[in-house]
Every structure is written in structure tokens, then in C-alpha cells.
Short mmCIF file of C-alpha atoms and ligand atoms in Angstrom, two decimals:
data_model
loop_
_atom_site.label_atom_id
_atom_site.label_comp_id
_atom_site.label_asym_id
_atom_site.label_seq_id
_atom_site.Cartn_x
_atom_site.Cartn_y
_atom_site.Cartn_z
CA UNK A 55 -14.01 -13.65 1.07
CA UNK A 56 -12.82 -12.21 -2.45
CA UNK A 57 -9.60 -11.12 -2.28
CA UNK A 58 -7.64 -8.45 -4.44
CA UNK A 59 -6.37 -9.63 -8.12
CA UNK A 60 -3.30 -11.84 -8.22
CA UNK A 61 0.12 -9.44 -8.70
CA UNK A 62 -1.96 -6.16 -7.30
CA UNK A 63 -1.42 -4.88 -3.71
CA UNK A 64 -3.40 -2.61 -0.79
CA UNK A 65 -1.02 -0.29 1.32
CA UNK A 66 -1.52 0.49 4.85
CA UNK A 67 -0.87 3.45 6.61
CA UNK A 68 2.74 3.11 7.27
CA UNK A 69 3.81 1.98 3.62
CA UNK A 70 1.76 4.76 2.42
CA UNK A 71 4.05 7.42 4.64
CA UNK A 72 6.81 5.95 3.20
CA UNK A 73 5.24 6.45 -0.30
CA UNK A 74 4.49 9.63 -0.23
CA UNK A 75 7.95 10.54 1.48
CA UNK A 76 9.30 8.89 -1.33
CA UNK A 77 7.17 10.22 -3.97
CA UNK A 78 7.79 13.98 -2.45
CA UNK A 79 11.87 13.42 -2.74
CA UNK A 80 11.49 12.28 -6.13
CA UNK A 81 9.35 15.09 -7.47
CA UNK A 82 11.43 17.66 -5.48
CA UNK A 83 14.26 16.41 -8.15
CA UNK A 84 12.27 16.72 -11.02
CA UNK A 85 10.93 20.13 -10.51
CA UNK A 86 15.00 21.70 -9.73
CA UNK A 87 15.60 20.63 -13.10
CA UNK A 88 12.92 22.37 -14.57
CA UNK A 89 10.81 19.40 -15.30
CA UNK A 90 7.03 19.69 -15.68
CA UNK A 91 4.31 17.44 -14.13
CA UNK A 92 1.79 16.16 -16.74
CA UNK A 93 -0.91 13.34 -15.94
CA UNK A 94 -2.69 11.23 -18.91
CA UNK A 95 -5.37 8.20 -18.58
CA UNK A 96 -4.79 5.51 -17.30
CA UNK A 97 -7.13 3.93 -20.31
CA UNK A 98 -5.12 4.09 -23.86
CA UNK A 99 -6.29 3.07 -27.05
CA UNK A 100 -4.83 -1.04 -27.28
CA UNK A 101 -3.47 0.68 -30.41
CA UNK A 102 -1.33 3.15 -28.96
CA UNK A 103 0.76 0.28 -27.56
CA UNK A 104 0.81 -2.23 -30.15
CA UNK A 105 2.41 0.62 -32.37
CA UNK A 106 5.65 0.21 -31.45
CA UNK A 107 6.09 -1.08 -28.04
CA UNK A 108 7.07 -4.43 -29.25
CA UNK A 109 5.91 -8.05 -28.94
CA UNK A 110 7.08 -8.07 -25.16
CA UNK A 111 4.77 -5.36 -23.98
CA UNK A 112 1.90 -6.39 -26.14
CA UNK A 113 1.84 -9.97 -24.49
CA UNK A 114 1.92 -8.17 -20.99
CA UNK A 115 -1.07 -5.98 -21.95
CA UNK A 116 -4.20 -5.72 -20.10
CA UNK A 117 -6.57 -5.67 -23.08
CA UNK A 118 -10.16 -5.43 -23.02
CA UNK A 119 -13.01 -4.17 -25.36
CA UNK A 120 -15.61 -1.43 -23.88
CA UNK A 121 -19.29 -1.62 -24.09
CA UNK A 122 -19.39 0.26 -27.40
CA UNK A 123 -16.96 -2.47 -28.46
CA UNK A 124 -13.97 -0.16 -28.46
CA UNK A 125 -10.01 -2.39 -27.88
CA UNK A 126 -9.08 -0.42 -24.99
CA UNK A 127 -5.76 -1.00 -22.55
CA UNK A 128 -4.78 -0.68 -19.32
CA UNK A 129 -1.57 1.60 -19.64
CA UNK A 130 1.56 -1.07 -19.64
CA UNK A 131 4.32 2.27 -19.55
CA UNK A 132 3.46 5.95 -19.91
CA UNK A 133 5.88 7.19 -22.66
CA UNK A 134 3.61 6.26 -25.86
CA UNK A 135 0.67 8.23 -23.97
CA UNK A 136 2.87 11.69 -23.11
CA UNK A 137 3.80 11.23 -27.04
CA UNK A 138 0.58 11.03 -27.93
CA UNK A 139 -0.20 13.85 -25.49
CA UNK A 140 2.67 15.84 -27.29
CA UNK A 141 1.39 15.19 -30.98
CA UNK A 142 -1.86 16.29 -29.89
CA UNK A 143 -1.45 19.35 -27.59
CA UNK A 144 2.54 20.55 -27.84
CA UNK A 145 3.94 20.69 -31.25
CA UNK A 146 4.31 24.19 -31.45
CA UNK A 147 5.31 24.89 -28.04
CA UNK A 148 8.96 26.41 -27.48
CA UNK A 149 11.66 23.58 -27.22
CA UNK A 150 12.94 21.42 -24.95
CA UNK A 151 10.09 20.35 -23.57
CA UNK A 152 10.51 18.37 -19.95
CA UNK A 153 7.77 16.86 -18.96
CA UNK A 154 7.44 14.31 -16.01
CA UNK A 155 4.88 11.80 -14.42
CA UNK A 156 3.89 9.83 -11.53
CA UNK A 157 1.41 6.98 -12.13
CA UNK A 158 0.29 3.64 -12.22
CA UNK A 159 0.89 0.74 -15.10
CA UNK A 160 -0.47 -2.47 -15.68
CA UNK A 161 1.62 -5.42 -16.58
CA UNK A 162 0.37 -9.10 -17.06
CA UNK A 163 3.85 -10.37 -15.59
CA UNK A 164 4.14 -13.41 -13.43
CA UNK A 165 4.34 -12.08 -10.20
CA UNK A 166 7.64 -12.19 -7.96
CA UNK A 167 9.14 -9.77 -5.47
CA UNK A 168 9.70 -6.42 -7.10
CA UNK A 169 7.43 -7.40 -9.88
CA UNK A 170 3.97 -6.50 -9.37
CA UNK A 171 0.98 -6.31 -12.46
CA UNK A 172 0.24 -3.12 -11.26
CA UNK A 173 3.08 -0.71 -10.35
CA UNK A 174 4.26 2.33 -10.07
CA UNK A 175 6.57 4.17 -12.37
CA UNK A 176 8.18 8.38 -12.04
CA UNK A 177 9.44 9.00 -15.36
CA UNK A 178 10.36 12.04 -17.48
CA UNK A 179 10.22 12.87 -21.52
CA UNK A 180 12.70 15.21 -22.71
CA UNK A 181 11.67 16.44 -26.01
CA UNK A 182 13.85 18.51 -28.49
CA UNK A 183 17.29 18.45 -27.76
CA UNK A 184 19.70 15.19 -28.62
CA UNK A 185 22.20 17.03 -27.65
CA UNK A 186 24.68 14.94 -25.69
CA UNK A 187 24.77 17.57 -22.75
CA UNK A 188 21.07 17.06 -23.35
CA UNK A 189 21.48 13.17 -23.00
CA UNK A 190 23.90 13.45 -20.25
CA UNK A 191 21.77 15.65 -17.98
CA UNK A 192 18.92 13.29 -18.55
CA UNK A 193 20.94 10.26 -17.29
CA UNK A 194 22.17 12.76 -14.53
CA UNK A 195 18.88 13.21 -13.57
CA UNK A 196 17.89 10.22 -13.06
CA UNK A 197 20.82 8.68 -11.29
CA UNK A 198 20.17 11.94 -8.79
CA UNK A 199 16.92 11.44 -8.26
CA UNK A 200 18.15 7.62 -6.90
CA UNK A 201 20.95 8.85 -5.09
CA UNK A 202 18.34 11.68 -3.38
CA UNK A 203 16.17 9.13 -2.24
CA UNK A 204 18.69 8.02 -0.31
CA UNK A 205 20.17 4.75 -2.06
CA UNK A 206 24.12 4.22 -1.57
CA UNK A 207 24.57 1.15 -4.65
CA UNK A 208 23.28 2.38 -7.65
CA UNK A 209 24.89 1.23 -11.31
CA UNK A 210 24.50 3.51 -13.96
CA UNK A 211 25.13 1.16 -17.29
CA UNK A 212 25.17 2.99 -20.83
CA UNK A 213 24.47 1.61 -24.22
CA UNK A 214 24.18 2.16 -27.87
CA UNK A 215 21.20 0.43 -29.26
CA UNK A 216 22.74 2.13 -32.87
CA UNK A 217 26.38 0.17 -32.40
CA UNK A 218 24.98 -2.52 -30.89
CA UNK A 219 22.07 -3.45 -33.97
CA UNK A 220 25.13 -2.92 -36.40
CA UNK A 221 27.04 -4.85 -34.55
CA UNK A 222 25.16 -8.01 -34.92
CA UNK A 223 24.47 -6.54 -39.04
CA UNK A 224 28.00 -7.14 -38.72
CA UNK A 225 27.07 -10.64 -38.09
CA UNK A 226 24.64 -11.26 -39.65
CA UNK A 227 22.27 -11.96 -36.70
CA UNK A 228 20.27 -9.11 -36.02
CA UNK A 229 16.19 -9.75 -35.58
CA UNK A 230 13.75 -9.04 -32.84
CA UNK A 231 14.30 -12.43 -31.39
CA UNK A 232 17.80 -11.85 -30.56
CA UNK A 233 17.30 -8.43 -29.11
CA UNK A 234 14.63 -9.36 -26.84
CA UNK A 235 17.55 -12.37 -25.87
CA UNK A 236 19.71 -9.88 -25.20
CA UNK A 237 17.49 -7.88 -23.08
CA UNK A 238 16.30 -11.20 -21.09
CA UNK A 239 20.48 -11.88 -20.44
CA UNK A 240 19.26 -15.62 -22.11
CA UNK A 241 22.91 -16.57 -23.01
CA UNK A 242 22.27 -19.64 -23.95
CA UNK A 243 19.40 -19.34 -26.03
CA UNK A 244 21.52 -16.53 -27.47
CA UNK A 245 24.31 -19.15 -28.48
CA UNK A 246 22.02 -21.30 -30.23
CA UNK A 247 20.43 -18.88 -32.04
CA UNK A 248 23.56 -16.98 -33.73
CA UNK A 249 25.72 -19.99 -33.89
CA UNK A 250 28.81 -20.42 -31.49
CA UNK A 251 31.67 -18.29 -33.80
CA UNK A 252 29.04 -15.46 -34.08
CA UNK A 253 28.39 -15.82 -30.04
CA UNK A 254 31.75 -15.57 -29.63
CA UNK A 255 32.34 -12.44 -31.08
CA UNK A 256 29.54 -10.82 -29.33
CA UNK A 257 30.62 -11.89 -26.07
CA UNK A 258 33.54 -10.05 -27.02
CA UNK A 259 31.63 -7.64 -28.43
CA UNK A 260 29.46 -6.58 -25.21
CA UNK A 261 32.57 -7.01 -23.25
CA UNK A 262 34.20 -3.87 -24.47
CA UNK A 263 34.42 -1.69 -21.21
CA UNK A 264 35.87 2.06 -23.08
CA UNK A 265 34.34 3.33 -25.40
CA UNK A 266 37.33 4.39 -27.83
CA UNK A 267 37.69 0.95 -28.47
CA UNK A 268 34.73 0.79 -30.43
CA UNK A 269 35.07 1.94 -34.26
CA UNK A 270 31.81 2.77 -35.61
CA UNK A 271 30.47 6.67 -35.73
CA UNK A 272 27.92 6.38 -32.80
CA UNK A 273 31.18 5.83 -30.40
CA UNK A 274 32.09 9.26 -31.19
CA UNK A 275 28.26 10.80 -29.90
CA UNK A 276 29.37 8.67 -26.59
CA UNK A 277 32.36 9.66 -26.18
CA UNK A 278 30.79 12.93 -26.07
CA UNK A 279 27.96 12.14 -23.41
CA UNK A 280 31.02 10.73 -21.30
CA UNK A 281 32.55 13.36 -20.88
CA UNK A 282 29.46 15.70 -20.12
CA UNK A 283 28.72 12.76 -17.32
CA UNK A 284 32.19 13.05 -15.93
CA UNK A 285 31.26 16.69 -15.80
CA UNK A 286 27.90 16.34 -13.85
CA UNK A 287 30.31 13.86 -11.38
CA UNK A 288 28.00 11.16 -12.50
CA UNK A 289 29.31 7.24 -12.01
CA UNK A 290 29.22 5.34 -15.54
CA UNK A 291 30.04 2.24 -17.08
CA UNK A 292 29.72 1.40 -20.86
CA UNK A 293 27.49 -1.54 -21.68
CA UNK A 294 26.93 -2.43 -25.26
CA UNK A 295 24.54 -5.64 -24.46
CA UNK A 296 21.45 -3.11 -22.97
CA UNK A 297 18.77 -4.09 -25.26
CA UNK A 298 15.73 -2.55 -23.57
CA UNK A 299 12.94 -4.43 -24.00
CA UNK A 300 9.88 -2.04 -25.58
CA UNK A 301 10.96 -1.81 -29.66
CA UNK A 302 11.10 2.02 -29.65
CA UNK A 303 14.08 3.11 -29.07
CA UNK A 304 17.45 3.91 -30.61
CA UNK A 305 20.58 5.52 -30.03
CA UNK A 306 22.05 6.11 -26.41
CA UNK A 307 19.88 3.67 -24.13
CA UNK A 308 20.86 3.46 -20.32
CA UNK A 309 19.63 1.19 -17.01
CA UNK A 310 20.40 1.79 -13.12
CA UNK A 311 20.42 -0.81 -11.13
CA UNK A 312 20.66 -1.83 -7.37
CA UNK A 313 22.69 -4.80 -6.95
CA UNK A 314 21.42 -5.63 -3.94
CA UNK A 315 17.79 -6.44 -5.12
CA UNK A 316 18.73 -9.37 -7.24
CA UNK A 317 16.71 -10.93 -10.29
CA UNK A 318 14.82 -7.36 -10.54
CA UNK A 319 17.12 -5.43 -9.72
CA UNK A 320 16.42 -2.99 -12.63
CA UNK A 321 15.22 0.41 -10.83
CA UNK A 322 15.26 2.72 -14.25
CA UNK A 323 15.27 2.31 -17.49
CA UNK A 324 15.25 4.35 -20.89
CA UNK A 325 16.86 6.20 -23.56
CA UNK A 326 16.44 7.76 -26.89
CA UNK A 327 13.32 6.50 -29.17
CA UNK A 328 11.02 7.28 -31.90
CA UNK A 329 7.72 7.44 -31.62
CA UNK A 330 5.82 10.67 -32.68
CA UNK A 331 6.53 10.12 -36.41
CA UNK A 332 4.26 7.04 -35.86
CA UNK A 333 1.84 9.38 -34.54
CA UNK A 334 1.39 11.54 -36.96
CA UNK A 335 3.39 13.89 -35.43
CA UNK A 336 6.39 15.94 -37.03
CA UNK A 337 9.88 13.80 -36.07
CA UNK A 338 11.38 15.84 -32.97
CA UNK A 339 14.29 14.43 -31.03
CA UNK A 340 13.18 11.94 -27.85
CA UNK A 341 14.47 11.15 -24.79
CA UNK A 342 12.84 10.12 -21.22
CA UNK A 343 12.93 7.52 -18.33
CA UNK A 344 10.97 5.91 -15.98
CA UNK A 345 11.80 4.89 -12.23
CA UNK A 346 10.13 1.85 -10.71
CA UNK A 347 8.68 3.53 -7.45
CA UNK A 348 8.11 0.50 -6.07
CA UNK A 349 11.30 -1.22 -6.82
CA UNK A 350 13.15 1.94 -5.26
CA UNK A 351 10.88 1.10 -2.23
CA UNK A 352 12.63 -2.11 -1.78
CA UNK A 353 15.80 -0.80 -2.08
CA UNK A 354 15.85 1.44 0.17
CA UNK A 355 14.17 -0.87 2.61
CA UNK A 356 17.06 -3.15 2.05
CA UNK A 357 19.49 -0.54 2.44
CA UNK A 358 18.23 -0.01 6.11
CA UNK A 359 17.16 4.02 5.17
CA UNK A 360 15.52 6.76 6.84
CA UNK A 361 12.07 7.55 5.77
CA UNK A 362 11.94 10.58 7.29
CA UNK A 363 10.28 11.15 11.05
CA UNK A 364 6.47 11.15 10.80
CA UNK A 365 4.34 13.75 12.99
CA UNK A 366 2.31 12.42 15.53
CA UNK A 367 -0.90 14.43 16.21
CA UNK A 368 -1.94 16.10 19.66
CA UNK A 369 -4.47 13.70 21.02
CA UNK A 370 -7.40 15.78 22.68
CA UNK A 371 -9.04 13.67 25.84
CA UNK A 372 -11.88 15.79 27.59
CA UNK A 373 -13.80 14.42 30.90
CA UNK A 374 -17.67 13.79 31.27
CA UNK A 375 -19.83 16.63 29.62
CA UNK A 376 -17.00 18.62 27.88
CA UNK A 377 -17.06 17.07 24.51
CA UNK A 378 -17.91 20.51 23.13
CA UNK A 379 -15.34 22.23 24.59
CA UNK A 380 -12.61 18.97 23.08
CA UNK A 381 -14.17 19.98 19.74
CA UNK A 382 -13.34 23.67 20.45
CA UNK A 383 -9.63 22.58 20.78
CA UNK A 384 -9.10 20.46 18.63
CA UNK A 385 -10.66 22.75 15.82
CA UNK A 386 -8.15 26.02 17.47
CA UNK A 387 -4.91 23.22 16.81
CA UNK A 388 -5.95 22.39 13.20
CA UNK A 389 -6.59 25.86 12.20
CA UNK A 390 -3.44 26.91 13.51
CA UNK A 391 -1.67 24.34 11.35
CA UNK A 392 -1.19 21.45 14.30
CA UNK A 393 -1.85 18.06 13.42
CA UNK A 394 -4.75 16.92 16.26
CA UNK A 395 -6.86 14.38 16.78
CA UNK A 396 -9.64 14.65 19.76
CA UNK A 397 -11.09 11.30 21.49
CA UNK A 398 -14.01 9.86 19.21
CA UNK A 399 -14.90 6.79 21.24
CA UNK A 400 -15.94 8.94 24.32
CA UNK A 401 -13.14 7.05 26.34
CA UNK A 402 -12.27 7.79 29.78
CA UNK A 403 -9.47 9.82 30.83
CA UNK A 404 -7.47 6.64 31.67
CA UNK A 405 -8.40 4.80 28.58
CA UNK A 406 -7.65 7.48 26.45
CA UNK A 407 -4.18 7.99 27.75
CA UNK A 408 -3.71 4.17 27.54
CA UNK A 409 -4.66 4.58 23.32
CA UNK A 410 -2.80 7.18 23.00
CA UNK A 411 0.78 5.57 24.78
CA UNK A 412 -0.40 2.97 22.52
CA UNK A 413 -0.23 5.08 19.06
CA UNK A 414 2.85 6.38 20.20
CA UNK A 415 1.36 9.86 21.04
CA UNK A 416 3.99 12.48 22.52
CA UNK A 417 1.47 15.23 23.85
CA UNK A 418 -1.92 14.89 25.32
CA UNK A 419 -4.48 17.76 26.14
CA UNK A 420 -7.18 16.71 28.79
CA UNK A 421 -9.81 19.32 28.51
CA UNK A 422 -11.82 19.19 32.27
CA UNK A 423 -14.11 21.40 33.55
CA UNK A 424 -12.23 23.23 36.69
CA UNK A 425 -9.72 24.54 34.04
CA UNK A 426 -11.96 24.97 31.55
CA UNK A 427 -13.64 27.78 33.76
CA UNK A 428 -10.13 29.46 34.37
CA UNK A 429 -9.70 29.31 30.47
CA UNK A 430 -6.83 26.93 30.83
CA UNK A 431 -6.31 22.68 29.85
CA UNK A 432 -3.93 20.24 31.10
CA UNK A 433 -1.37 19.29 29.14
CA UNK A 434 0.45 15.82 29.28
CA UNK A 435 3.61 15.08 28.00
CA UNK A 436 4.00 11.35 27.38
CA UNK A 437 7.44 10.83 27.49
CA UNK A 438 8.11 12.05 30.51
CA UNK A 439 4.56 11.64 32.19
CA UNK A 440 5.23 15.46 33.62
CA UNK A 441 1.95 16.92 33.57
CA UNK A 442 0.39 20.66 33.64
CA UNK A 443 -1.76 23.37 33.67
CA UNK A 444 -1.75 25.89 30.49
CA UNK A 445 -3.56 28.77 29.29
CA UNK A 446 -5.92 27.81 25.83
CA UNK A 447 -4.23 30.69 24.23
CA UNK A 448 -0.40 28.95 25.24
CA UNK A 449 -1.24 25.40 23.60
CA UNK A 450 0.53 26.13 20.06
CA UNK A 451 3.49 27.85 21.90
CA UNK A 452 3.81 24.77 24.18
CA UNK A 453 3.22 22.44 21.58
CA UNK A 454 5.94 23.72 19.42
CA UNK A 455 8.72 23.85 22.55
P1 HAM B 534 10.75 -0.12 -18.54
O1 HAM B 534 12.20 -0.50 -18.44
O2 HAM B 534 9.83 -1.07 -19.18
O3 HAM B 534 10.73 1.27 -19.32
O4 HAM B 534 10.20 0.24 -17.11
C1 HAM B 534 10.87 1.17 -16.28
C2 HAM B 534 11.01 0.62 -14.88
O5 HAM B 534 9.73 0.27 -14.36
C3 HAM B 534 11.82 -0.66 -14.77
O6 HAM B 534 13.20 -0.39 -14.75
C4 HAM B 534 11.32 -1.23 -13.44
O7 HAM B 534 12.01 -0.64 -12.35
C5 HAM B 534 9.88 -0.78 -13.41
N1 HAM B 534 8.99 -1.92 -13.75
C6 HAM B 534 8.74 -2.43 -14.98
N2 HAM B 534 7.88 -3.48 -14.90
C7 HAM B 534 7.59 -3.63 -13.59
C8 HAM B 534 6.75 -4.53 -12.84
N3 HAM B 534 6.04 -5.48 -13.44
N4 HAM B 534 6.70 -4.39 -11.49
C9 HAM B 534 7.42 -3.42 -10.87
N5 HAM B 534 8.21 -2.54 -11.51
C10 HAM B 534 8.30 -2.64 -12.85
C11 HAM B 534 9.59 1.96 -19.63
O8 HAM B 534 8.51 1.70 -19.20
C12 HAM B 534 9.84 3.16 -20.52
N6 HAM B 534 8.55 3.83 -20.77
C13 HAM B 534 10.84 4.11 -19.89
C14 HAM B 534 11.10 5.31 -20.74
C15 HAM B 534 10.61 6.55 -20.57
N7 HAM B 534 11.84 5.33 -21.83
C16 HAM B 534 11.83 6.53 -22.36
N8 HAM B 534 11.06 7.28 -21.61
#
């Protein structure tokens, strides 16, 4: 037996209804805010990532080298390829640019609930505007598109990777090491690292809950994105310790979380960065997320939701010798837009209507041949087991009743 690769997953029928329910919500939000679907490889260039993504990602990289001996990657995030995308393709188009995405990544992560090596992220690039109405509606999105899908406990936390990295300039204990601490919420390390007076004051630091208590210039450009929030009626709270863990970004960073999921609880993540400079491209104001789809999943489940009622088909039975005439039927329902499915196992009668109580099947046709000859079928209605003779040309009325 070979089974699939360690942190990877097959999904049957019924988590794939629930997928693509999911997935349509989602992109239903996107598109009423005037976002854009784009769709890139999911090969990349190892470079691409190693860029600027930070040591984090680059560990967690599926790396490998092609026959022509080319370092390729298996995409970790999709934001460095939509930039690249951008550099190459968009430049000169008219501004703001919102684009979104739906796709797989590839993470060499250890594998626990909610984290999977390959996953699923929606995400979004906003690109021209840092506006804060610009920022705000971006976090307003995202928190909607959440809150669409159904979940009740989302947290919408806010930060300032700009106050926060002069912050610890401040004292003197600002490196990649300690920002990739913060992100991991490894106190202790933290403590060791910056010495227990600095700790101190960062714990005090990242404890600040308004923002007008903070005194460098960036509070001002938050204060601002508060109060477009307030205006969009979304839920915030200020937290200077989000670190995010790729190296890209700066400025106004943000997470969402659901409580309820524990240790990866982290459903969204993103921000401001800068990236197309460092792809040759000419420095234009940033700003995306990304949802984990599968995360969201969970969530939900958790949350007891609805996943929206799923349409059984019309199950077509025929008796002996009338297997044409089933295929006539079944082919009327589809083109006329009804979900049917006719016998394939050339089941009795009785056996058929046992498989189809068994799937759950509300309506059955029985195509025999003393009706067929009157141009009429019987119809069976599961639930109630009542049982009659139509017309071929009244199925789709009867159906729909
Ligand atoms: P990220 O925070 O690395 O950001 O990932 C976004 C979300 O993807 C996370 O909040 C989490 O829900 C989900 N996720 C990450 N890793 C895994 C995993 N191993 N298994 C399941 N879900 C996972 C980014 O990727 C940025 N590109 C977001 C962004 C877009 N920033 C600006 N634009």
C-alpha cells in the first residue's frame, strides 16, 4: 500500500461540498468589492522566495532542482508570485489594482491539526493606494469575508511593524531573531535574549491597548485607520507585538483569529510590505492578505455551522428492457437543468429503491413499459412513499413542486 505524503490530505465527497460552499461564499466577497481573480504557478523560481520571505519560510520550502538543473519551489504563500506577476504584466495599468486568489501552498511544517504541508490559502493584493481608508477597507474585507462564511468569534488584532521595530531601536534589541520571537509568542526565549529590564519594557510596551498612548509618528497613520474601521462597523483591537512571520512587510500589519481553534488559531494574516522594488519593479504602495481555507473549515465545523443544503439528484429506475427509454429521461432532466442520475448497475426495481433510500434520494422516476406506451412514468416520492402516475412532459413541473 503507498499511502499519500505525510502533512497532505484526499477529500471525499462531502468535505469537498463543504469546500466549494465555502470557497463560493468567500469569492462572492471578493468580487462585491471589486476584487479581481488572478491564478499564477504553483512552481516559482526557489529565488522568488528566498528574496525576502525570510529565514522562516525558506526553511519551510519545498525545494527541488528540475531536470535541466533549474532550483525550483513549490509555492510556500502566493504574494511574492502576484508581485512578480505585477512587475511583469501590470505596471502601467490604472491604479488600485485588487487582485485576489484561491490556491494551494506548500509548507514543510510539522504537521498538527490545522496545520497541513499543503494548504489552502484565499488572499487578496491591493496595489496603489496606502491610504488608510485604503488600509481600513482591506482589513474590512477580510474580517467580512470571515464573518460571511458564517463564523460568530473572530479577533481582528492590529499592529505597527514601523512602531514596533523602533520600539525595540529604542532598546536596543531589534534583529531578526527577536522578531521571529515575537511572532512565535516565545516569551521566554524573548527574556533571555533582550535582557530582563529591556523585557520589561516591552511587555509594557505590547501591552498598550489605545493607540494615543503611543508617541511616535506611525500612531498618528493608526489613529487614522481606526477611525475609518469604526466607520466600516468593523471590531478592532490594537496589538503592537504582531510580528508576522515572512520578512516583507512594514507598516500597518493585522491577524484574525478564532479563539476557539487553539494553538493555530490564526485564520488570516497580512499587511503592508515591500516587495516589487526587489523585483525590479518601480516602488508602488502594497497591501494584501491571505485566509487559511482550511483553517476557516475547522472553524466553522467547530462552531456547529450550516453548510448550506446540498441537492440530491432524481434517481431514474426503469424495469426489464427499458434502459433506453431511462436514458431518454434522464438526458430530458439534465438538459432542463435537473440534477439526475439513472440506475447504472441494471438493479431491480426493489433494489434500486433500496440504493436510493440509502443515498438519501427524495424523488424517484420508475420508467416501465405500460406507462411508457401512454407517454407517462411513475413517480415516487420517498419521503412519504406516495406514489404516481405523470405525464413525461409534467416531470420538471412535479419535480420542482
Ligand atoms: P501567512 O500568515 O504566512 O501569510 O499565511 C496566511 C494564513 O495561511 C495563516 O493565517 C493560516 O491561516 C494559513 N496557513 C499558513 N500556514 C499554514 C499551514 N501550514 N497549514 C494550514 N494553514 C496555514 C501569508 O502567507 C501572506 N502571503 C499573506 C499576505 C498576503 N500578506 C500580504 N498579502
Amino acid at each position: 500500500m503507498i499511502s499519500k505524503p505525510r502533512g497532505t490530505r484526499d477529500f471525499t465527497p462531502e468535505e469537498m461540498k463543504k469546500r466549494r460552499w465555502l470557497e463560493r461564499k468567500m469569492r462572492g466577497v471578493f468580487e462585491r468589492y471589486g476584487y479581481e481573480e488572478i491564478a499564477t504557478p504553483t512552481i516559482e523560481h526557489l529565488e522568488l522566495f528566498t528574496l525576502k520571505s525570510g529565514e522562516g519560510i525558506i526553511e519551510e520550502t519545498y525545494a527541488f532542482e528540475d531536470k535541466a538543473g533549474r532550483k525550483l519551489a513549490l509555492r510556500p504563500e502566493l504574494t511574492a508570485p502576484v508581485m512578480r506577476f505585477y512587475v511583469e504584466r501590470f505596471q502601467m495599468e490604472a491604479k488600485p489594482l485588487k487582485f485576489y486568489y484561491f490556491g494551494n501552498c506548500f509548507r514543510y511544517d510539522r504537521p498538527q491539526k490545522g496545520r497541513y504541508r499543503e494548504f489552502w490559502q484565499f488572499g487578496c493584493e491591493l496595489i496603489g493606494s496606502d491610504k488608510p481608508e485604503a488600509i481600513a477597507e482591506l482589513i474590512s474585507l477580510a474580517y467580512n469575508i470571515l464573518r460571511e462564511s458564517g463564523l460568530r468569534n473572530v479577533i481582528v488584532r492590529v499592529g505597527n511593524l514601523d512602531i514596533l521595530r523602533k520600539f525595540l531601536d529604542s532598546i536596543g534589541a531589534r534583529d531578526a531573531e527577536i522578531m521571529r520571537l515575537i511572532d512565535k509568542k516565545d516569551f521566554e526565549e524573548l527574556q533571555k535574549r533582550m535582557g530582563s529590564e529591556e523585557f520589561k519594557k516591552f511587555e509594557e510596551f505590547i501591552g498598550v491597548k489605545n493607540i494615543d498612548e503611543i508617541e511616535y509618528e506611525e500612531a498618528e497613520r493608526m489613529k487614522e485607520v481606526f477611525d475609518f474601521l469604526e466607520e466600516f462597523g468593523i471590531p478592532y483591537n490594537l496589538d503592537l507585538s504582531i510580528a508576522r512571520g515572512l520578512d516583507y512587510y512594514i507598516g500597518i500589519v493585522f491577524e484574525i483569529d478564532a479563539p476557539r481553534l487553539g494553538a493555530e488559531k490564526q485564520l488570516c494574516g497580512g499587511g503592508e510590505y515591500n516587495l516589487v522594488p526587489l523585483l525590479g519593479g518601480r516602488k508602488v504602495a502594497t497591501a494584501g492578505f491571505a485566509i487559511g481555507f482550511d483553517r476557516t473549515l475547522l472553524a466553522l465545523e467547530i462552531e456547529g455551522a450550516e453548510f448550506g443544503e446540498e441537492e440530491k439528484p432524481v434517481y431514474v429506475a426503469y424495469m426489464e428492457g427499458m434502459i433506453k427509454e431511462a436514458i431518454k429521461i434522464v438526458k430530458m432532466l439534465r438538459q432542463q437543468g435537473i440534477k439526475a442520475e439513472m440506475d447504472l448497475m441494471r438493479r431491480s426495481i426493489s433494489k434500486s429503491l433500496d440504493y436510493a433510500n440509502k443515498k438519501g434520494i427524495e424523488k424517484v422516476i420508475i420508467v416501465a413499459p405500460d406507462e411508457w406506451k401512454e407517454n407517462m412514468v411513475i413517480i415516487k416520492d420517498m419521503k412519504s412513499g406516495e406514489q404516481k402516475k405523470i405525464a413525461i412532459g409534467e416531470i420538471t413541473k412535479e419535480i420542482h413542486s
